[in-house]
Short mmCIF file of C-alpha atoms and ligand atoms in Angstrom, two decimals:
data_model
loop_
_atom_site.label_atom_id
_atom_site.label_comp_id
_atom_site.label_asym_id
_atom_site.label_seq_id
_atom_site.Cartn_x
_atom_site.Cartn_y
_atom_site.Cartn_z
CA MET A 3 -0.69 14.92 -20.47
CA ASP A 4 -2.89 16.48 -17.92
CA ASP A 5 -3.55 14.56 -15.37
CA ALA A 6 -7.66 14.36 -14.83
CA VAL A 7 -7.59 12.85 -11.43
CA THR A 8 -9.05 14.19 -8.40
CA MET A 9 -9.89 12.33 -5.52
CA ASP A 10 -13.56 12.73 -5.05
CA LYS A 11 -13.39 11.16 -8.79
CA ILE A 12 -10.83 8.14 -6.97
CA VAL A 13 -13.51 7.83 -4.39
CA ALA A 14 -16.23 7.65 -6.53
CA LEU A 15 -15.37 4.96 -9.02
CA CYS A 16 -13.89 2.86 -5.80
CA LYS A 17 -17.47 2.55 -4.64
CA ARG A 18 -18.98 2.42 -8.21
CA ARG A 19 -16.56 -0.54 -9.04
CA GLY A 20 -16.52 -2.07 -5.95
CA PHE A 21 -12.74 -1.78 -4.88
CA ILE A 22 -13.65 0.50 -1.54
CA PHE A 23 -16.44 1.19 0.60
CA PRO A 24 -17.18 3.43 3.88
CA SER A 25 -16.77 0.90 6.47
CA SER A 26 -19.94 -0.12 7.98
CA GLU A 27 -22.33 2.15 5.66
CA ILE A 28 -25.56 1.15 6.54
CA TYR A 29 -25.24 2.96 9.91
CA GLY A 30 -24.05 6.06 8.59
CA GLY A 31 -20.18 4.93 8.31
CA LEU A 32 -16.98 5.26 10.95
CA GLY A 33 -14.99 7.59 10.45
CA SER A 34 -12.53 7.03 8.42
CA SER A 35 -12.93 3.89 7.90
CA TYR A 36 -13.29 1.44 4.80
CA ASP A 37 -13.62 -2.20 3.61
CA TYR A 38 -12.61 -3.73 0.68
CA GLY A 39 -14.66 -4.53 -2.49
CA HIS A 40 -13.17 -7.33 -4.73
CA TYR A 41 -11.58 -5.55 -7.20
CA GLY A 42 -9.96 -3.52 -3.95
CA VAL A 43 -8.63 -7.06 -2.20
CA LEU A 44 -7.70 -8.26 -5.35
CA LEU A 45 -5.48 -4.63 -6.33
CA LYS A 46 -4.23 -4.26 -2.50
CA THR A 47 -3.48 -8.17 -2.41
CA ASN A 48 -1.35 -7.72 -5.78
CA VAL A 49 0.53 -4.58 -4.44
CA LYS A 50 1.58 -6.67 -1.03
CA ALA A 51 2.28 -9.90 -3.54
CA GLN A 52 4.98 -7.48 -5.57
CA TRP A 53 6.64 -5.90 -1.93
CA TRP A 54 7.22 -9.57 -1.12
CA ARG A 55 7.98 -10.60 -4.57
CA SER A 56 11.02 -7.36 -4.29
CA MET A 57 11.73 -8.83 -0.65
CA LEU A 58 11.86 -12.35 -0.64
CA SER A 59 11.56 -13.87 -4.04
CA GLU A 60 14.12 -11.43 -6.09
CA ARG A 61 16.84 -11.66 -2.92
CA ASP A 62 18.18 -14.49 -0.33
CA ASP A 63 19.22 -11.82 2.37
CA ILE A 64 15.50 -11.52 3.72
CA VAL A 65 13.40 -13.91 5.78
CA ALA A 66 9.35 -13.16 6.67
CA LEU A 67 7.59 -12.90 9.76
CA ASP A 68 3.92 -12.31 11.13
CA ALA A 69 4.32 -11.51 14.37
CA ALA A 70 1.02 -11.02 16.69
CA ILE A 71 -0.86 -7.70 16.72
CA LEU A 72 -1.45 -7.91 20.53
CA MET A 73 1.80 -7.24 22.04
CA HIS A 74 3.26 -7.68 24.97
CA PRO A 75 2.66 -4.01 27.10
CA ARG A 76 6.74 -3.52 28.56
CA THR A 77 7.29 -3.61 24.01
CA TRP A 78 5.82 -0.24 23.72
CA GLU A 79 7.84 1.44 27.00
CA ALA A 80 11.12 -0.07 25.14
CA SER A 81 9.92 1.29 22.14
CA GLY A 82 9.48 4.81 23.22
CA HIS A 83 5.97 4.38 22.22
CA LEU A 84 4.47 4.73 25.38
CA ALA A 85 6.05 7.95 26.41
CA GLY A 86 6.30 9.74 23.27
CA PHE A 87 4.02 8.38 20.26
CA THR A 88 2.00 11.40 20.99
CA ASP A 89 0.48 13.86 18.67
CA PRO A 90 -0.44 18.12 19.78
CA LEU A 91 -4.09 17.92 20.54
CA VAL A 92 -6.26 21.34 21.02
CA ASP A 93 -10.13 21.73 21.73
CA CYS A 94 -12.55 24.27 20.66
CA LYS A 95 -14.71 25.01 23.60
CA THR A 96 -16.89 26.77 21.02
CA CYS A 97 -17.83 24.07 18.99
CA GLY A 98 -16.26 21.21 20.45
CA GLN A 99 -14.31 19.48 17.88
CA ARG A 100 -10.99 18.38 18.31
CA PHE A 101 -7.66 19.28 16.42
CA ARG A 102 -4.29 18.52 15.37
CA ALA A 103 -2.33 21.66 16.80
CA ASP A 104 0.44 21.03 14.30
CA HIS A 105 -2.06 20.69 11.27
CA LEU A 106 -4.38 24.00 12.01
CA ASP A 107 -3.68 25.53 8.67
CA GLN A 108 -4.90 22.93 6.59
CA LEU A 109 -8.27 22.32 8.46
CA ALA A 110 -11.58 23.78 8.26
CA CYS A 111 -13.31 23.90 11.27
CA GLY A 112 -17.19 25.29 9.87
CA GLN A 113 -17.09 28.37 11.13
CA LYS A 114 -18.37 31.19 9.02
CA PRO A 115 -16.69 32.50 7.60
CA SER A 116 -13.37 31.11 9.37
CA LYS A 117 -11.30 28.70 7.58
CA HIS A 118 -9.20 27.64 10.09
CA PRO A 119 -9.81 26.78 13.58
CA GLY A 120 -8.89 29.52 16.02
CA GLU A 121 -9.44 32.19 13.12
CA ALA A 122 -12.86 33.02 14.04
CA ASP A 123 -13.36 35.89 17.02
CA VAL A 124 -16.20 33.07 18.30
CA CYS A 125 -13.35 30.34 18.57
CA GLU A 126 -11.60 29.39 21.81
CA LEU A 127 -8.92 26.95 21.34
CA THR A 128 -7.54 25.14 24.71
CA GLU A 129 -3.62 25.04 24.74
CA ALA A 130 -1.97 22.16 23.08
CA ARG A 131 -1.90 18.46 25.11
CA ASP A 132 0.10 15.44 24.12
CA PHE A 133 -2.50 12.98 23.37
CA ASN A 134 -0.94 8.90 22.75
CA LEU A 135 -2.11 7.50 19.64
CA MET A 136 -1.79 3.95 20.68
CA PHE A 137 -5.79 1.86 20.90
CA GLU A 138 -5.29 0.85 23.93
CA THR A 139 -7.77 -2.53 25.55
CA THR A 140 -7.90 -5.14 28.04
CA ILE A 141 -6.65 -8.93 28.22
CA GLY A 142 -8.84 -11.45 30.38
CA PRO A 143 -12.35 -11.34 31.18
CA VAL A 144 -13.06 -8.46 34.03
CA ARG A 145 -11.90 -5.09 32.88
CA GLU A 146 -11.04 -3.96 36.31
CA SER A 147 -8.22 -6.89 37.14
CA GLY A 148 -7.15 -7.08 33.28
CA THR A 149 -3.58 -6.54 31.58
CA THR A 150 -3.62 -3.40 29.13
CA VAL A 151 -2.37 -3.77 26.32
CA TYR A 152 -1.91 -2.18 23.12
CA LEU A 153 -3.10 -2.41 19.04
CA ARG A 154 0.37 -2.37 17.64
CA PRO A 155 0.96 1.29 16.03
CA GLU A 156 3.41 -0.23 13.59
CA THR A 157 4.69 -3.59 12.84
CA ALA A 158 8.12 -2.90 13.43
CA GLN A 159 8.23 -4.29 16.81
CA GLY A 160 7.16 -7.12 16.34
CA ILE A 161 10.52 -7.87 14.50
CA PHE A 162 12.88 -6.59 16.59
CA VAL A 163 11.20 -8.61 19.78
CA ASN A 164 11.57 -11.83 17.17
CA PHE A 165 15.47 -11.02 16.61
CA LYS A 166 16.83 -13.49 18.25
CA ASN A 167 14.25 -16.01 17.47
CA VAL A 168 15.00 -15.36 13.27
CA LEU A 169 18.57 -15.26 14.10
CA GLN A 170 18.50 -18.58 15.82
CA PHE A 171 16.62 -20.58 13.12
CA SER A 172 17.46 -18.86 9.47
CA ARG A 173 21.23 -19.16 10.13
CA LYS A 174 21.13 -15.55 8.32
CA LYS A 175 24.33 -13.18 9.48
CA PRO A 176 24.38 -9.49 8.54
CA PRO A 177 23.45 -8.07 6.38
CA PHE A 178 19.75 -9.35 6.47
CA GLY A 179 16.26 -8.37 7.02
CA ILE A 180 13.26 -9.92 8.30
CA ALA A 181 10.29 -8.30 6.55
CA GLN A 182 6.51 -8.48 7.62
CA VAL A 183 3.12 -6.95 5.94
CA GLY A 184 -0.12 -6.85 8.58
CA LYS A 185 -2.17 -4.58 10.32
CA SER A 186 -1.40 -1.41 12.79
CA PHE A 187 -3.64 1.02 14.69
CA ARG A 188 -3.58 4.54 15.57
CA ASN A 189 -6.27 7.03 17.27
CA GLU A 190 -5.27 9.82 14.52
CA ILE A 191 -6.49 13.05 15.42
CA THR A 192 -7.20 13.86 11.84
CA PRO A 193 -7.40 11.47 9.72
CA GLY A 194 -9.10 11.65 6.18
CA ASN A 195 -8.18 12.06 2.34
CA PHE A 196 -9.95 8.29 2.37
CA VAL A 197 -7.51 5.84 2.58
CA PHE A 198 -4.48 7.97 2.60
CA ARG A 199 -4.66 8.17 6.64
CA THR A 200 -6.94 5.90 8.77
CA ARG A 201 -6.63 4.48 11.77
CA GLU A 202 -6.61 0.92 11.12
CA PHE A 203 -4.13 0.33 7.73
CA GLU A 204 -2.26 -2.14 6.70
CA GLN A 205 2.18 -1.73 6.65
CA MET A 206 4.76 -3.51 4.77
CA GLU A 207 7.83 -3.25 6.64
CA MET A 208 11.34 -4.88 6.54
CA GLU A 209 14.10 -4.46 9.03
CA PHE A 210 17.76 -4.75 7.93
CA PHE A 211 20.02 -5.57 10.51
CA VAL A 212 23.88 -4.32 9.68
CA ALA A 213 27.30 -4.41 11.01
CA PRO A 214 27.15 -0.34 11.98
CA ALA A 215 30.08 0.84 9.73
CA GLU A 216 28.28 -0.05 6.74
CA ALA A 217 24.86 1.40 7.81
CA GLN A 218 24.88 4.46 5.83
CA GLN A 219 25.37 2.23 3.02
CA TRP A 220 23.00 0.33 3.31
CA PHE A 221 20.72 3.12 4.16
CA GLU A 222 21.47 4.91 0.88
CA HIS A 223 20.80 1.21 -1.00
CA TRP A 224 17.09 0.97 0.36
CA LEU A 225 16.63 4.50 -0.80
CA ALA A 226 17.37 3.40 -4.83
CA GLU A 227 15.44 -0.15 -4.15
CA ARG A 228 12.15 1.57 -2.97
CA GLU A 229 12.14 4.48 -5.45
CA ARG A 230 13.15 1.60 -8.11
CA TRP A 231 10.26 -0.39 -7.13
CA TYR A 232 7.42 2.22 -6.94
CA THR A 233 8.77 3.20 -10.68
CA ASP A 234 9.26 -0.28 -11.83
CA LEU A 235 5.37 -0.84 -11.08
CA GLY A 236 4.49 2.18 -13.68
CA ILE A 237 4.57 4.91 -10.94
CA ARG A 238 5.56 8.10 -13.23
CA PRO A 239 8.90 9.22 -12.15
CA ASP A 240 8.01 12.87 -12.31
CA HIS A 241 5.05 12.04 -9.65
CA LEU A 242 7.82 10.18 -7.03
CA ARG A 243 10.47 12.15 -5.18
CA MET A 244 12.39 11.23 -1.96
CA ARG A 245 12.42 13.56 0.75
CA PRO A 246 15.34 13.80 3.61
CA HIS A 247 13.69 14.73 6.78
CA ASP A 248 15.37 18.00 8.38
CA PRO A 249 16.95 17.14 12.17
CA ASP A 250 13.73 18.72 13.54
CA GLU A 251 11.76 16.41 12.11
CA LEU A 252 13.59 12.90 12.65
CA SER A 253 11.85 10.27 15.04
CA HIS A 254 13.44 9.60 17.92
CA TYR A 255 14.73 6.54 16.99
CA SER A 256 16.43 8.09 13.98
CA SER A 257 19.44 9.28 12.85
CA ALA A 258 18.22 9.89 9.37
CA THR A 259 15.62 9.59 7.51
CA SER A 260 14.20 10.08 3.86
CA ASP A 261 10.44 9.61 3.01
CA VAL A 262 9.10 8.64 -0.27
CA GLU A 263 6.54 11.08 -1.54
CA TYR A 264 4.02 10.51 -4.20
CA ARG A 265 2.31 13.46 -6.09
CA PHE A 266 -1.48 12.97 -4.74
CA PRO A 267 -4.34 15.11 -5.71
CA ILE A 268 -3.72 16.57 -1.88
CA GLY A 269 -0.43 17.61 -2.67
CA TRP A 270 2.96 15.90 -2.42
CA SER A 271 2.76 13.35 0.58
CA GLU A 272 4.81 10.88 2.18
CA LEU A 273 3.87 6.88 0.81
CA GLU A 274 7.27 5.62 2.87
CA GLY A 275 9.44 6.60 5.02
CA ILE A 276 13.15 4.93 5.12
CA ALA A 277 15.18 5.41 8.38
CA ASN A 278 18.22 4.71 9.77
CA ARG A 279 17.19 3.45 13.63
CA GLY A 280 20.97 3.10 14.18
CA ASP A 281 20.84 0.48 17.07
CA PHE A 282 17.95 2.31 19.31
CA ASP A 283 15.50 -0.86 18.82
CA LEU A 284 17.85 -3.73 19.76
CA THR A 285 19.34 -1.80 22.77
CA GLN A 286 15.72 -0.81 24.28
CA HIS A 287 14.86 -4.33 24.09
CA THR A 288 17.79 -5.64 25.77
CA GLU A 289 17.48 -3.38 28.47
CA PHE A 290 13.83 -4.27 29.35
CA SER A 291 13.94 -7.32 28.57
CA GLY A 292 17.05 -8.32 29.70
CA GLU A 293 17.89 -11.02 26.26
CA LYS A 294 20.71 -9.94 24.94
CA LEU A 295 20.31 -8.97 21.40
CA GLU A 296 23.39 -8.87 19.29
CA TYR A 297 25.68 -10.48 16.84
CA PHE A 298 28.46 -12.88 17.62
CA ASP A 299 30.51 -13.13 14.56
CA GLN A 300 32.12 -16.47 15.01
CA ALA A 301 34.91 -15.90 12.04
CA SER A 302 36.31 -12.22 13.59
CA GLY A 303 35.55 -13.00 16.88
CA GLU A 304 33.74 -9.53 16.76
CA ARG A 305 30.29 -9.25 18.86
CA TYR A 306 28.13 -5.97 18.32
CA VAL A 307 23.91 -5.05 17.76
CA PRO A 308 23.51 -4.55 14.78
CA HIS A 309 22.33 -1.39 13.62
CA VAL A 310 18.27 -1.48 11.50
CA ILE A 311 17.56 0.12 7.97
CA GLU A 312 14.35 0.42 7.73
CA PRO A 313 12.28 0.99 4.32
CA ALA A 314 8.56 1.17 5.64
CA ALA A 315 5.82 1.68 3.31
CA GLY A 316 1.56 1.69 3.85
CA ALA A 317 -0.16 -0.95 2.00
CA ASP A 318 -3.72 1.04 1.80
CA ARG A 319 -1.46 4.55 0.70
CA ALA A 320 0.52 2.47 -1.95
CA THR A 321 -3.07 1.08 -3.14
CA LEU A 322 -4.10 4.66 -3.51
CA ALA A 323 -1.03 6.03 -5.28
CA PHE A 324 -1.35 3.51 -7.98
CA LEU A 325 -4.80 3.98 -8.38
CA VAL A 326 -4.39 7.60 -8.84
CA ASP A 327 -1.32 7.26 -10.77
CA ALA A 328 -3.49 4.81 -13.17
CA TYR A 329 -6.64 7.10 -13.56
CA ASP A 330 -7.28 8.37 -16.73
CA GLU A 331 -10.53 9.67 -18.82
CA GLU A 332 -10.05 10.34 -22.44
CA GLU A 333 -12.56 11.15 -25.70
CA VAL A 334 -12.91 8.18 -27.99
CA GLU A 335 -15.17 8.54 -31.29
CA GLY A 336 -16.85 10.92 -29.47
CA GLU A 337 -17.51 9.05 -26.35
CA SER A 338 -15.72 9.51 -22.68
CA ARG A 339 -14.00 7.06 -20.99
CA THR A 340 -12.58 6.62 -17.92
CA VAL A 341 -9.46 3.88 -17.44
CA LEU A 342 -7.39 2.72 -15.05
CA ARG A 343 -4.10 2.15 -16.64
CA LEU A 344 -2.92 -0.13 -14.29
CA HIS A 345 0.52 -2.00 -14.27
CA PRO A 346 -0.63 -5.57 -15.56
CA GLN A 347 0.92 -6.99 -12.41
CA LEU A 348 -1.52 -4.73 -10.21
CA ALA A 349 -4.10 -4.53 -12.36
CA PRO A 350 -7.07 -6.86 -10.33
CA VAL A 351 -8.52 -8.67 -13.40
CA LYS A 352 -5.64 -9.49 -16.13
CA VAL A 353 -7.85 -10.48 -19.04
CA ALA A 354 -12.03 -10.99 -19.44
CA ILE A 355 -13.34 -12.77 -21.56
CA LEU A 356 -16.32 -11.78 -23.69
CA PRO A 357 -18.83 -13.24 -25.76
CA LEU A 358 -19.96 -11.18 -28.20
CA VAL A 359 -23.52 -12.12 -28.10
CA ARG A 360 -25.15 -14.54 -25.67
CA LYS A 361 -26.24 -17.18 -28.12
CA ASP A 362 -24.62 -18.85 -31.05
CA GLY A 363 -22.79 -20.67 -29.34
CA GLN A 364 -20.12 -18.03 -28.35
CA PRO A 365 -21.05 -18.65 -24.79
CA GLU A 366 -20.06 -22.13 -24.57
CA ILE A 367 -16.10 -21.35 -26.68
CA ALA A 368 -16.11 -18.41 -24.12
CA LYS A 369 -16.11 -20.25 -21.19
CA GLU A 370 -13.56 -23.01 -22.49
CA ILE A 371 -11.80 -19.99 -23.56
CA HIS A 372 -11.99 -18.79 -19.45
CA ALA A 373 -11.35 -22.17 -18.01
CA ASP A 374 -7.77 -22.08 -20.02
CA LEU A 375 -7.01 -18.48 -19.00
CA ARG A 376 -8.19 -18.78 -15.66
CA ARG A 377 -5.56 -21.59 -14.95
CA ARG A 378 -3.20 -18.93 -15.84
CA MET A 379 -4.44 -15.20 -14.52
CA GLN A 380 -7.17 -13.77 -13.24
CA ALA A 381 -9.66 -13.81 -15.45
CA GLU A 382 -12.91 -13.06 -15.65
CA TYR A 383 -15.96 -14.59 -17.89
CA ASP A 384 -18.81 -11.69 -18.52
CA GLU A 385 -21.68 -11.66 -20.66
CA GLY A 386 -24.38 -9.34 -18.88
CA GLY A 387 -24.83 -5.97 -21.24
CA SER A 388 -23.73 -4.49 -24.60
CA ILE A 389 -20.32 -5.19 -25.63
CA GLY A 390 -19.82 -1.39 -25.20
CA LYS A 391 -20.60 -1.14 -21.25
CA ARG A 392 -18.88 -4.49 -20.33
CA TYR A 393 -15.77 -3.15 -22.21
CA ARG A 394 -16.18 0.59 -20.22
CA ARG A 395 -16.47 -1.78 -16.90
CA GLN A 396 -13.32 -3.57 -17.37
CA ASP A 397 -11.60 -0.07 -18.10
CA GLU A 398 -12.76 1.11 -15.29
CA ILE A 399 -11.25 -1.61 -12.94
CA GLY A 400 -8.09 -1.53 -15.25
CA THR A 401 -8.25 -4.73 -16.83
CA PRO A 402 -5.32 -4.95 -19.25
CA TRP A 403 -6.78 -7.19 -21.52
CA GLY A 404 -10.05 -8.12 -23.04
CA VAL A 405 -10.90 -11.36 -25.85
CA THR A 406 -13.80 -11.35 -27.66
CA VAL A 407 -15.65 -14.05 -28.91
CA ASP A 408 -18.01 -13.40 -32.12
CA HIS A 409 -19.39 -15.05 -35.05
CA GLN A 410 -15.84 -15.90 -36.97
CA THR A 411 -14.52 -17.31 -33.86
CA LEU A 412 -16.94 -20.28 -34.09
CA GLU A 413 -15.58 -20.32 -38.32
CA ASP A 414 -11.84 -20.45 -37.34
CA ARG A 415 -11.33 -20.31 -33.59
CA THR A 416 -10.09 -16.92 -33.56
CA VAL A 417 -11.01 -13.99 -31.25
CA THR A 418 -10.65 -10.86 -30.71
CA LEU A 419 -7.58 -9.33 -28.02
CA ARG A 420 -7.96 -5.87 -27.10
CA ASP A 421 -5.30 -3.75 -25.55
CA ARG A 422 -6.66 -1.41 -23.04
CA ASP A 423 -4.59 1.36 -23.83
CA SER A 424 -4.22 1.50 -27.23
CA LEU A 425 -7.59 0.00 -27.57
CA GLU A 426 -6.14 -1.99 -30.25
CA GLN A 427 -7.49 -5.02 -31.17
CA GLU A 428 -5.68 -8.30 -32.86
CA ARG A 429 -7.08 -11.50 -34.13
CA ILE A 430 -5.19 -14.42 -32.47
CA VAL A 431 -5.97 -18.23 -32.89
CA ILE A 432 -6.89 -19.62 -29.23
CA ASP A 433 -4.64 -22.17 -28.96
CA ALA A 434 -2.09 -18.81 -28.64
CA LEU A 435 -3.83 -16.79 -26.15
CA GLY A 436 -2.59 -18.35 -23.11
CA PRO A 437 1.03 -18.29 -23.39
CA GLU A 438 0.89 -14.74 -25.44
CA LEU A 439 -1.08 -12.85 -22.08
CA GLU A 440 1.71 -14.81 -20.38
CA ARG A 441 4.29 -13.08 -22.60
CA ARG A 442 2.36 -9.34 -21.94
CA LEU A 443 2.38 -10.38 -18.30
CA ALA A 444 5.69 -10.26 -18.33
CA ALA A 445 7.17 -7.99 -20.14
CA PRO A 446 8.61 -4.65 -18.53
CA TRP A 447 6.06 -2.23 -18.92
CA GLN A 448 5.55 1.44 -18.45
CA SER A 449 2.67 3.84 -17.90
CA PRO A 450 0.93 5.15 -21.55
CA LYS A 451 0.71 8.87 -19.50
CA LEU A 452 4.27 8.76 -20.46
CA SER A 453 3.87 9.28 -23.87
CA GLY A 454 0.40 11.23 -23.80
N1 GAP B 530 7.92 1.51 11.58
C1 GAP B 530 8.58 2.92 11.16
C2 GAP B 530 6.85 3.62 10.99
O1 GAP B 530 5.79 2.85 11.29
P1 GAP B 530 5.78 5.82 9.88
O2 GAP B 530 6.27 6.63 8.97
O3 GAP B 530 5.12 6.08 10.73
O4 GAP B 530 6.99 4.65 10.05
C3 GAP B 530 4.91 3.94 7.76
O5 GAP B 530 4.60 4.76 8.55
C4 GAP B 530 4.35 4.10 6.73
O6 GAP B 530 2.62 3.28 6.93
C5 GAP B 530 3.72 5.51 6.49
O7 GAP B 530 4.74 6.01 5.49
C6 GAP B 530 2.49 5.28 5.17
O8 GAP B 530 2.45 4.98 3.69
C7 GAP B 530 1.46 4.27 6.57
N2 GAP B 530 1.12 4.97 7.70
C8 GAP B 530 1.32 5.56 8.73
N3 GAP B 530 -0.02 6.09 9.10
C9 GAP B 530 -0.70 5.97 8.30
C10 GAP B 530 -2.08 6.15 8.87
N4 GAP B 530 -3.04 6.70 9.67
N5 GAP B 530 -3.20 5.61 7.19
C11 GAP B 530 -2.41 4.62 6.26
N6 GAP B 530 -1.09 4.40 6.07
C12 GAP B 530 -0.40 4.98 7.25
#
């Protein structure tokens, strides 16, 4: 099936249906900052919940952590971010704009007929210089005598500095992992493409500590696991690929990295990085803090610095990928409809309960059904507007099931159950609704776009 999706359509749908808005819009917005509305919050919360589920509920070798965003500044010396977390920046003396030197061929500078910065005769680009991406702030009431701290550019370091704490309380031993979800901040030179690259974003990172000899085997394990996570949640396999980094692309800490890439409308782009970080982080923090970060195996008498395998995903980027993959348009009985074919587990609302008309006792029964279903799953009651309009609205927010109360309901306590994707409607007795919807929600699912 051809993809109808474009980034502009996703941005428009997100605004129209209350998923994501430009931040501080009444002041003209703040470049590349976004606010999540009701359905966006529900969707991203579901994405994160599925990630936690795969890390915590489905296995017993990972524990959770929620570290502070502001960390001791020495953290960033040890991690290498203070010295090396930079992008090359060029200024244009003509138009005053700044560009990432390694992205010039993907950027437009606004000069006509120039396409890329530096191409027009009038363009005057400076030499590239390194620009540190960390946001700086000050702790203490007086700026001059305060301590400079940084908004964390990744959640990972909060995990490494807590290695000893977690080892002591959790009674885990390698192989084991520490998982964290939280905000990170990067002063990106060229953010863009909606929530794909922003300056404030949420990461879902897990650091898996293993015996050095087992690092490669666990690296491969996590490559397979993370790929499966996306496809189990409905991402079409032909829109997902694993791309190993070339040696010259590797971060300073990594001996091997593979990106999970998704085929966005902007082209194949990184969704998640899976890195073999070796013993770089624990060794660095040992050196800078003086605390030994190692593991002593009492059974074998062996002492070693564990190696780390890190699957590092972005919650906003994953949410965008799920939206893009789900977006569809089709003709139904001469009318076009837009529908988000989201995996039911991710859908912001699982079921909408709609009285056909706002009279004859139908709203009362619909509200009764809503009261029952909302205890089981995210459910929404909607009585405003024509039934067609209400279906379209639910289709656009990706609600997989619709329950309609009509005149027959008052006679035999049955309702129609509508399926978002097949548009089939079946009659079902009210008492069977809850168990049936729970069964459907738990069932394996694949994108109907695959069979289209
Ligand atoms: N601890 C390793 C690390 O942070 P990364 O590849 O820089 O690795 C991991 O980031 C993930 O975080 C990326 O794959 C992406 O999903 C997300 N991410 C990174 N920078 C982002 C940005 N500026 N906006 C949105 N998401 C971002």
